[in-house]
């Protein structure tokens, strides 16, 4: 029977549990043996009770649960060859031949590195007599499949990642709540949202909440007088009868000199130039919290099933794969290429929806 190791790694994202549940149950239905690896790569390196065979009922209740119940971690040792060698030993000792990693591009790169070095790990482990000749021949390859769990929606070659929809919903709920208090006091709010170097969450939130202005890393404001343009846009909205002002800033937003644009700075600008009663809200970890919305449950479930299928149809020549979704079709693409494209092109080029959203912004739709 094919033994499949499952782990979640890097930042947590809503829907990771739904993915784990789907993989466990599809694996069991397809006559495989799923193994849960706790706390990401830390668990793979610790071994022992961190690597446990999963029964059908072990994932009861996972579908609707936020975060990741099997734990996640940022693991320094896994970045080193020696750390990955210990992971390789634990994988072999547990009879695992395929690994499904649910995480961001860092986690998926790490898994692909392990696979790239696999034969050298096996050689080393055989030489140091940590594994037998029989084990070395039986586990002469490792298959890797990635699922992208990331609220940032920052991987090229997929329209949306697991967690991004829930995070956006959470941001919208919070912004709606802020709007009602802002409206009562004619206040302006500057709100920082997550997304690392990707502006998808900020731009989408701006469109979904009717924000007045938005700053994202992919499209820095041009010229030296962008502060004045922002103030004019907010003033125009107020003159037209709006009682509040809302400015959204992505955590990775920068100006044209690549200097970070902070929420505090924007607040000072609005206070000084417009004399608005301005408050800053950093939404923070609430954006990662709570139960996944339907789309993340759905996406995680169908992608989990696809990951198991991909493992069962793989040969030694199949590259490490990443499961995505493009134009509503679930895809399985070479992992390396997806990560290469992510580092080369920004999301706006790789994602049609992002481009449309940028068009909406530049057509002054927001204010
Ligand atoms: P994400 O997966 O969300 O992008 P990180 O970039 O923090 O998050 O990566 C999560 C973990 O994956 C790291 O703590 C490390 O253990 C592993 N990892 C990341 N990049 C590499 C790499 N180049 N080689 C090996 N392991 C890596």
Short mmCIF file of C-alpha atoms and ligand atoms in Angstrom, two decimals:
data_model
loop_
_atom_site.label_atom_id
_atom_site.label_comp_id
_atom_site.label_asym_id
_atom_site.label_seq_id
_atom_site.Cartn_x
_atom_site.Cartn_y
_atom_site.Cartn_z
CA UNK A 1 0.00 0.00 0.00
CA UNK A 2 1.19 3.51 -0.82
CA UNK A 3 1.97 5.45 2.34
CA UNK A 4 1.32 9.17 2.03
CA UNK A 5 2.72 11.67 4.54
CA UNK A 6 0.68 14.86 5.02
CA UNK A 7 1.94 18.05 6.63
CA UNK A 8 1.04 21.73 6.89
CA UNK A 9 3.87 24.25 6.95
CA UNK A 10 4.55 28.00 7.07
CA UNK A 11 1.77 30.47 7.82
CA UNK A 12 -1.57 28.85 8.67
CA UNK A 13 -4.54 29.41 6.39
CA UNK A 14 -8.22 28.62 6.73
CA UNK A 15 -9.07 25.50 4.74
CA UNK A 16 -5.83 23.65 5.56
CA UNK A 17 -7.82 21.29 7.80
CA UNK A 18 -10.36 20.67 5.06
CA UNK A 19 -7.45 19.73 2.79
CA UNK A 20 -5.99 17.33 5.37
CA UNK A 21 -9.40 15.70 5.84
CA UNK A 22 -9.91 15.28 2.12
CA UNK A 23 -6.45 13.76 1.60
CA UNK A 24 -6.87 11.33 4.52
CA UNK A 25 -10.29 10.12 3.39
CA UNK A 26 -9.57 9.96 -0.32
CA UNK A 27 -6.30 8.13 0.45
CA UNK A 28 -8.12 5.56 2.60
CA UNK A 29 -10.85 5.09 -0.01
CA UNK A 30 -8.18 4.52 -2.64
CA UNK A 31 -6.43 1.90 -0.59
CA UNK A 32 -3.49 4.03 0.54
CA UNK A 33 -2.23 4.63 4.08
CA UNK A 34 -2.24 8.32 5.08
CA UNK A 35 0.17 9.48 7.80
CA UNK A 36 -0.26 12.79 9.63
CA UNK A 37 2.97 14.65 10.31
CA UNK A 38 2.52 17.12 13.17
CA UNK A 39 4.03 20.64 13.29
CA UNK A 40 5.30 20.85 9.75
CA UNK A 41 8.94 20.06 9.03
CA UNK A 42 9.66 20.07 12.76
CA UNK A 43 7.57 16.91 13.04
CA UNK A 44 9.32 15.34 10.08
CA UNK A 45 12.67 15.92 11.80
CA UNK A 46 11.51 14.89 15.30
CA UNK A 47 9.81 11.70 14.07
CA UNK A 48 8.45 9.49 16.87
CA UNK A 49 4.89 10.33 17.84
CA UNK A 50 4.89 13.31 15.46
CA UNK A 51 4.30 10.93 12.55
CA UNK A 52 1.12 8.93 13.01
CA UNK A 53 -1.06 6.84 10.74
CA UNK A 54 -4.44 8.55 10.26
CA UNK A 55 -7.74 6.74 10.56
CA UNK A 56 -10.95 7.93 8.91
CA UNK A 57 -12.32 9.31 12.19
CA UNK A 58 -9.12 11.20 13.09
CA UNK A 59 -10.23 14.02 10.81
CA UNK A 60 -13.79 14.25 12.11
CA UNK A 61 -14.82 17.91 12.36
CA UNK A 62 -11.84 19.12 10.30
CA UNK A 63 -13.96 20.47 7.44
CA UNK A 64 -15.18 23.56 9.23
CA UNK A 65 -12.20 24.18 11.50
CA UNK A 66 -9.93 27.22 10.97
CA UNK A 67 -6.14 27.18 11.35
CA UNK A 68 -4.39 23.84 11.11
CA UNK A 69 -5.17 21.15 13.65
CA UNK A 70 -2.03 19.15 12.85
CA UNK A 71 0.10 22.18 13.61
CA UNK A 72 2.50 24.19 11.52
CA UNK A 73 5.96 25.62 12.09
CA UNK A 74 8.80 27.55 10.62
CA UNK A 75 11.69 25.10 10.83
CA UNK A 76 15.30 26.29 10.56
CA UNK A 77 16.86 22.81 10.46
CA UNK A 78 14.91 21.86 7.36
CA UNK A 79 16.71 24.65 5.48
CA UNK A 80 19.99 22.71 6.02
CA UNK A 81 21.03 19.52 4.21
CA UNK A 82 21.70 17.74 7.51
CA UNK A 83 18.21 18.58 8.79
CA UNK A 84 16.63 17.27 5.61
CA UNK A 85 18.69 14.09 5.97
CA UNK A 86 17.10 13.40 9.35
CA UNK A 87 13.72 14.05 7.73
CA UNK A 88 14.61 11.56 4.96
CA UNK A 89 15.51 8.92 7.56
CA UNK A 90 12.17 9.37 9.35
CA UNK A 91 10.28 9.21 6.06
CA UNK A 92 11.95 5.93 5.15
CA UNK A 93 11.57 4.45 8.66
CA UNK A 94 7.82 5.13 8.46
CA UNK A 95 7.59 3.53 5.02
CA UNK A 96 6.38 6.76 3.41
CA UNK A 97 6.92 7.09 -0.34
CA UNK A 98 4.96 10.30 -1.08
CA UNK A 99 4.57 13.57 0.72
CA UNK A 100 1.74 16.08 0.38
CA UNK A 101 2.76 19.50 1.69
CA UNK A 102 0.14 22.16 2.32
CA UNK A 103 1.86 25.52 2.60
CA UNK A 104 3.19 28.58 0.82
CA UNK A 105 5.96 28.78 -1.75
CA UNK A 106 8.70 28.48 0.92
CA UNK A 107 7.31 25.20 2.22
CA UNK A 108 6.84 23.82 -1.27
CA UNK A 109 10.38 24.81 -2.30
CA UNK A 110 11.71 23.02 0.79
CA UNK A 111 9.86 19.82 -0.15
CA UNK A 112 11.14 19.99 -3.70
CA UNK A 113 14.71 20.44 -2.40
CA UNK A 114 14.34 17.29 -0.32
CA UNK A 115 13.19 15.38 -3.34
CA UNK A 116 16.00 16.75 -5.53
CA UNK A 117 18.58 15.43 -3.06
CA UNK A 118 16.77 12.20 -2.32
CA UNK A 119 19.24 9.76 -3.84
CA UNK A 120 22.15 11.41 -2.06
CA UNK A 121 20.28 11.17 1.27
CA UNK A 122 19.60 7.49 0.61
CA UNK A 123 23.30 6.90 -0.23
CA UNK A 124 24.46 8.71 2.91
CA UNK A 125 22.00 6.86 5.13
CA UNK A 126 23.03 3.53 3.62
CA UNK A 127 26.75 4.30 4.07
CA UNK A 128 26.24 5.25 7.71
CA UNK A 129 24.16 2.07 8.16
CA UNK A 130 21.10 3.96 9.30
CA UNK A 131 19.05 2.14 6.67
CA UNK A 132 19.43 -1.32 5.16
CA UNK A 133 20.17 -2.15 1.53
CA UNK A 134 16.59 -3.39 1.23
CA UNK A 135 15.22 -0.07 2.50
CA UNK A 136 17.54 1.83 0.16
CA UNK A 137 16.18 0.00 -2.88
CA UNK A 138 12.57 0.10 -1.74
CA UNK A 139 12.59 3.86 -1.02
CA UNK A 140 14.74 4.99 -3.92
CA UNK A 141 12.42 7.88 -4.75
CA UNK A 142 10.06 10.30 -3.05
CA UNK A 143 7.05 11.90 -4.73
CA UNK A 144 6.04 15.42 -3.70
CA UNK A 145 2.69 17.11 -4.26
CA UNK A 146 1.97 20.60 -2.96
CA UNK A 147 -1.30 22.31 -2.12
CA UNK A 148 -1.08 26.06 -1.79
CA UNK A 149 -2.38 27.09 1.62
CA UNK A 150 -1.85 30.84 1.84
CA UNK A 151 -4.16 33.72 2.69
CA UNK A 152 -2.01 35.99 0.51
CA UNK A 153 -3.02 34.47 -2.84
CA UNK A 154 0.56 34.97 -3.94
CA UNK A 155 1.38 31.95 -6.09
CA UNK A 156 1.55 32.41 -9.87
CA UNK A 157 -0.24 29.84 -12.04
CA UNK A 158 -3.25 29.49 -9.77
CA UNK A 159 -6.23 31.82 -9.64
CA UNK A 160 -6.72 31.49 -5.93
CA UNK A 161 -5.05 29.77 -2.99
CA UNK A 162 -6.60 27.93 -0.03
CA UNK A 163 -7.39 30.50 2.69
CA UNK A 164 -7.49 33.65 0.56
CA UNK A 165 -11.30 33.67 0.21
CA UNK A 166 -11.88 33.30 3.95
CA UNK A 167 -9.31 35.93 4.77
CA UNK A 168 -10.93 38.36 2.34
CA UNK A 169 -14.35 37.67 3.88
CA UNK A 170 -12.95 38.33 7.35
CA UNK A 171 -11.39 41.60 6.18
CA UNK A 172 -14.69 42.68 4.62
CA UNK A 173 -16.63 41.91 7.83
CA UNK A 174 -14.14 43.94 9.85
CA UNK A 175 -14.20 46.85 7.43
CA UNK A 176 -18.01 46.87 7.37
CA UNK A 177 -17.95 47.07 11.15
CA UNK A 178 -15.49 49.96 11.03
CA UNK A 179 -17.59 51.82 8.48
CA UNK A 180 -20.58 52.01 10.79
CA UNK A 181 -18.61 53.57 13.63
CA UNK A 182 -16.68 55.76 11.18
CA UNK A 183 -19.94 57.01 9.73
CA UNK A 184 -21.33 57.99 13.13
CA UNK A 185 -18.32 60.22 13.80
CA UNK A 186 -17.42 61.35 10.25
CA UNK A 187 -14.12 59.62 10.80
CA UNK A 188 -11.45 58.47 8.41
CA UNK A 189 -9.92 55.04 8.86
CA UNK A 190 -6.61 53.83 7.53
CA UNK A 191 -6.57 50.05 7.61
CA UNK A 192 -3.53 47.83 7.08
CA UNK A 193 -4.25 44.37 5.70
CA UNK A 194 -1.97 41.35 5.29
CA UNK A 195 -0.64 39.89 2.06
CA UNK A 196 3.16 40.06 2.40
CA UNK A 197 4.41 41.21 -1.01
CA UNK A 198 1.11 40.60 -2.73
CA UNK A 199 -1.66 43.21 -2.93
CA UNK A 200 -4.48 40.83 -3.80
CA UNK A 201 -6.15 40.97 -0.37
CA UNK A 202 -5.89 44.76 -0.15
CA UNK A 203 -7.11 45.43 -3.68
CA UNK A 204 -9.97 42.95 -3.45
CA UNK A 205 -10.98 44.31 -0.05
CA UNK A 206 -11.01 47.85 -1.46
CA UNK A 207 -13.34 46.80 -4.25
CA UNK A 208 -15.60 44.80 -1.95
CA UNK A 209 -15.99 47.54 0.67
CA UNK A 210 -16.04 50.65 -1.53
CA UNK A 211 -12.86 52.04 -0.03
CA UNK A 212 -11.73 55.47 -1.14
CA UNK A 213 -8.09 54.64 -1.75
CA UNK A 214 -5.80 51.62 -1.74
CA UNK A 215 -2.04 51.09 -1.74
CA UNK A 216 -0.55 47.84 -3.00
CA UNK A 217 3.04 46.69 -3.64
CA UNK A 218 2.46 45.85 -7.32
CA UNK A 219 1.45 49.36 -8.31
CA UNK A 220 3.19 52.03 -6.22
CA UNK A 221 1.80 55.59 -6.42
CA UNK A 222 3.76 57.63 -8.96
CA UNK A 223 5.13 61.13 -8.60
CA UNK A 224 5.96 63.20 -5.57
CA UNK A 225 2.48 64.55 -4.98
CA UNK A 226 0.60 61.28 -4.49
CA UNK A 227 -0.39 62.36 -0.98
CA UNK A 228 -2.23 65.35 -2.49
CA UNK A 229 -3.98 63.11 -5.02
CA UNK A 230 -5.14 60.82 -2.23
CA UNK A 231 -6.44 63.78 -0.22
CA UNK A 232 -8.25 65.20 -3.24
CA UNK A 233 -9.94 61.83 -3.89
CA UNK A 234 -11.13 61.61 -0.29
CA UNK A 235 -12.30 65.21 -0.32
CA UNK A 236 -14.25 64.61 -3.54
CA UNK A 237 -16.07 61.70 -1.89
CA UNK A 238 -16.94 63.79 1.14
CA UNK A 239 -18.09 66.69 -1.06
CA UNK A 240 -20.38 64.22 -2.82
CA UNK A 241 -22.01 63.37 0.52
CA UNK A 242 -19.98 60.47 1.93
CA UNK A 243 -19.70 60.60 5.71
CA UNK A 244 -16.58 58.48 6.06
CA UNK A 245 -13.24 57.87 4.41
CA UNK A 246 -11.52 54.54 4.14
CA UNK A 247 -7.95 54.02 2.98
CA UNK A 248 -6.61 50.47 2.72
CA UNK A 249 -2.89 49.81 2.75
CA UNK A 250 -1.33 46.42 2.05
CA UNK A 251 1.38 45.48 4.54
CA UNK A 252 3.88 45.31 1.66
CA UNK A 253 2.87 48.64 0.06
CA UNK A 254 5.74 50.84 -1.11
CA UNK A 255 6.15 54.18 -2.92
CA UNK A 256 7.96 54.54 -6.24
CA UNK A 257 11.30 54.64 -4.40
CA UNK A 258 10.36 51.31 -2.76
CA UNK A 259 10.03 53.02 0.62
CA UNK A 260 7.30 51.36 2.72
CA UNK A 261 4.03 53.27 3.02
CA UNK A 262 2.82 52.85 6.58
CA UNK A 263 -0.68 53.28 7.95
CA UNK A 264 0.68 55.75 10.53
CA UNK A 265 2.17 57.92 7.81
CA UNK A 266 -1.12 57.97 5.91
CA UNK A 267 -2.94 58.91 9.09
CA UNK A 268 -0.59 61.86 9.62
CA UNK A 269 -1.16 63.00 6.05
CA UNK A 270 -4.97 62.91 6.41
CA UNK A 271 -4.85 64.62 9.77
CA UNK A 272 -2.52 67.38 8.65
CA UNK A 273 -3.78 68.05 5.15
CA UNK A 274 -7.51 67.46 5.60
CA UNK A 275 -7.95 67.84 9.32
CA UNK A 276 -9.93 64.58 9.43
CA UNK A 277 -10.35 62.70 12.70
CA UNK A 278 -8.32 59.70 11.49
CA UNK A 279 -7.79 56.32 13.15
CA UNK A 280 -5.46 53.50 12.24
CA UNK A 281 -6.56 49.87 12.44
CA UNK A 282 -4.10 47.04 11.84
CA UNK A 283 -6.34 44.05 11.31
CA UNK A 284 -3.59 41.57 12.19
CA UNK A 285 -4.21 37.92 12.91
CA UNK A 286 -7.99 38.11 12.88
CA UNK A 287 -7.48 37.83 9.10
CA UNK A 288 -6.18 34.29 9.56
CA UNK A 289 -8.86 33.27 12.00
CA UNK A 290 -12.22 31.56 12.07
CA UNK A 291 -14.02 28.93 10.09
CA UNK A 292 -13.28 28.67 6.35
CA UNK A 293 -15.91 30.04 3.97
CA UNK A 294 -17.58 27.60 1.57
CA UNK A 295 -15.10 28.24 -1.22
CA UNK A 296 -12.05 27.28 0.85
CA UNK A 297 -13.78 24.10 2.06
CA UNK A 298 -14.65 23.26 -1.53
CA UNK A 299 -11.26 24.15 -3.00
CA UNK A 300 -9.36 22.28 -0.28
CA UNK A 301 -11.56 19.20 -0.67
CA UNK A 302 -11.29 18.88 -4.44
CA UNK A 303 -7.60 19.76 -4.48
CA UNK A 304 -6.91 17.20 -1.75
CA UNK A 305 -8.57 14.53 -3.89
CA UNK A 306 -6.53 15.65 -6.89
CA UNK A 307 -3.30 15.41 -4.87
CA UNK A 308 -3.96 11.76 -4.03
CA UNK A 309 -4.81 11.01 -7.67
CA UNK A 310 -1.62 12.73 -8.79
CA UNK A 311 0.41 10.50 -6.45
CA UNK A 312 -1.26 7.34 -7.66
CA UNK A 313 -0.61 8.14 -11.30
CA UNK A 314 2.96 9.42 -10.83
CA UNK A 315 6.05 7.65 -12.13
CA UNK A 316 9.67 8.26 -11.13
CA UNK A 317 9.88 10.73 -14.01
CA UNK A 318 6.91 12.82 -12.83
CA UNK A 319 8.22 16.10 -11.42
CA UNK A 320 7.05 17.41 -8.05
CA UNK A 321 3.60 18.85 -8.64
CA UNK A 322 1.54 21.69 -7.28
CA UNK A 323 -2.23 21.55 -7.40
CA UNK A 324 -3.90 24.79 -8.49
CA UNK A 325 -7.08 26.10 -10.07
CA UNK A 326 -7.17 27.96 -13.37
CA UNK A 327 -10.39 29.16 -14.98
CA UNK A 328 -12.33 26.92 -12.62
CA UNK A 329 -10.41 23.76 -13.54
CA UNK A 330 -8.26 21.98 -11.00
CA UNK A 331 -4.70 21.74 -12.31
CA UNK A 332 -1.56 19.75 -11.47
CA UNK A 333 1.53 21.60 -12.67
CA UNK A 334 5.26 21.19 -12.16
CA UNK A 335 6.04 22.76 -8.80
CA UNK A 336 9.40 24.25 -9.82
CA UNK A 337 7.87 26.12 -12.72
CA UNK A 338 5.09 27.58 -10.56
CA UNK A 339 7.65 28.81 -8.04
CA UNK A 340 9.94 30.16 -10.75
CA UNK A 341 7.07 32.12 -12.29
CA UNK A 342 6.03 33.41 -8.88
CA UNK A 343 9.49 34.86 -8.33
CA UNK A 344 9.71 36.26 -11.84
CA UNK A 345 6.36 37.84 -12.53
CA UNK A 346 4.11 39.59 -10.14
CA UNK A 347 0.66 38.21 -9.52
CA UNK A 348 -1.00 40.96 -11.54
CA UNK A 349 0.54 39.61 -14.73
CA UNK A 350 -0.20 35.99 -13.99
CA UNK A 351 -3.77 36.48 -12.87
CA UNK A 352 -6.42 37.94 -15.14
CA UNK A 353 -8.72 38.77 -12.25
CA UNK A 354 -6.01 40.84 -10.64
CA UNK A 355 -5.56 42.82 -13.85
CA UNK A 356 -9.29 43.54 -14.02
CA UNK A 357 -9.24 44.69 -10.40
CA UNK A 358 -6.40 47.08 -11.17
CA UNK A 359 -8.42 48.47 -14.07
CA UNK A 360 -11.34 49.11 -11.74
CA UNK A 361 -9.06 51.00 -9.41
CA UNK A 362 -7.54 53.18 -12.08
CA UNK A 363 -10.97 54.04 -13.49
CA UNK A 364 -11.70 55.80 -10.17
CA UNK A 365 -14.30 53.17 -9.40
CA UNK A 366 -13.24 53.14 -5.77
CA UNK A 367 -14.00 56.72 -4.88
P1 LIG B 1 5.54 29.67 3.43
O1 LIG B 1 5.53 28.21 3.17
O2 LIG B 1 4.24 30.16 3.97
O3 LIG B 1 6.06 30.46 2.24
P2 LIG B 1 8.10 30.00 4.80
O4 LIG B 1 8.75 30.66 3.64
O5 LIG B 1 8.32 30.56 6.16
O6 LIG B 1 6.53 29.93 4.67
O7 LIG B 1 8.57 28.46 4.81
C1 LIG B 1 8.09 27.57 5.78
C2 LIG B 1 9.16 26.55 6.09
O8 LIG B 1 9.52 25.83 4.91
C3 LIG B 1 10.47 27.14 6.59
O9 LIG B 1 10.45 27.40 7.97
C4 LIG B 1 11.45 26.04 6.25
O10 LIG B 1 11.39 25.01 7.20
C5 LIG B 1 10.91 25.52 4.94
N1 LIG B 1 11.59 26.16 3.81
C6 LIG B 1 11.33 27.35 3.24
N2 LIG B 1 12.18 27.62 2.23
C7 LIG B 1 13.03 26.58 2.16
C8 LIG B 1 14.14 26.23 1.34
N3 LIG B 1 14.58 27.02 0.35
N4 LIG B 1 14.77 25.04 1.56
C9 LIG B 1 14.34 24.22 2.54
N5 LIG B 1 13.31 24.48 3.35
C10 LIG B 1 12.65 25.63 3.18
#
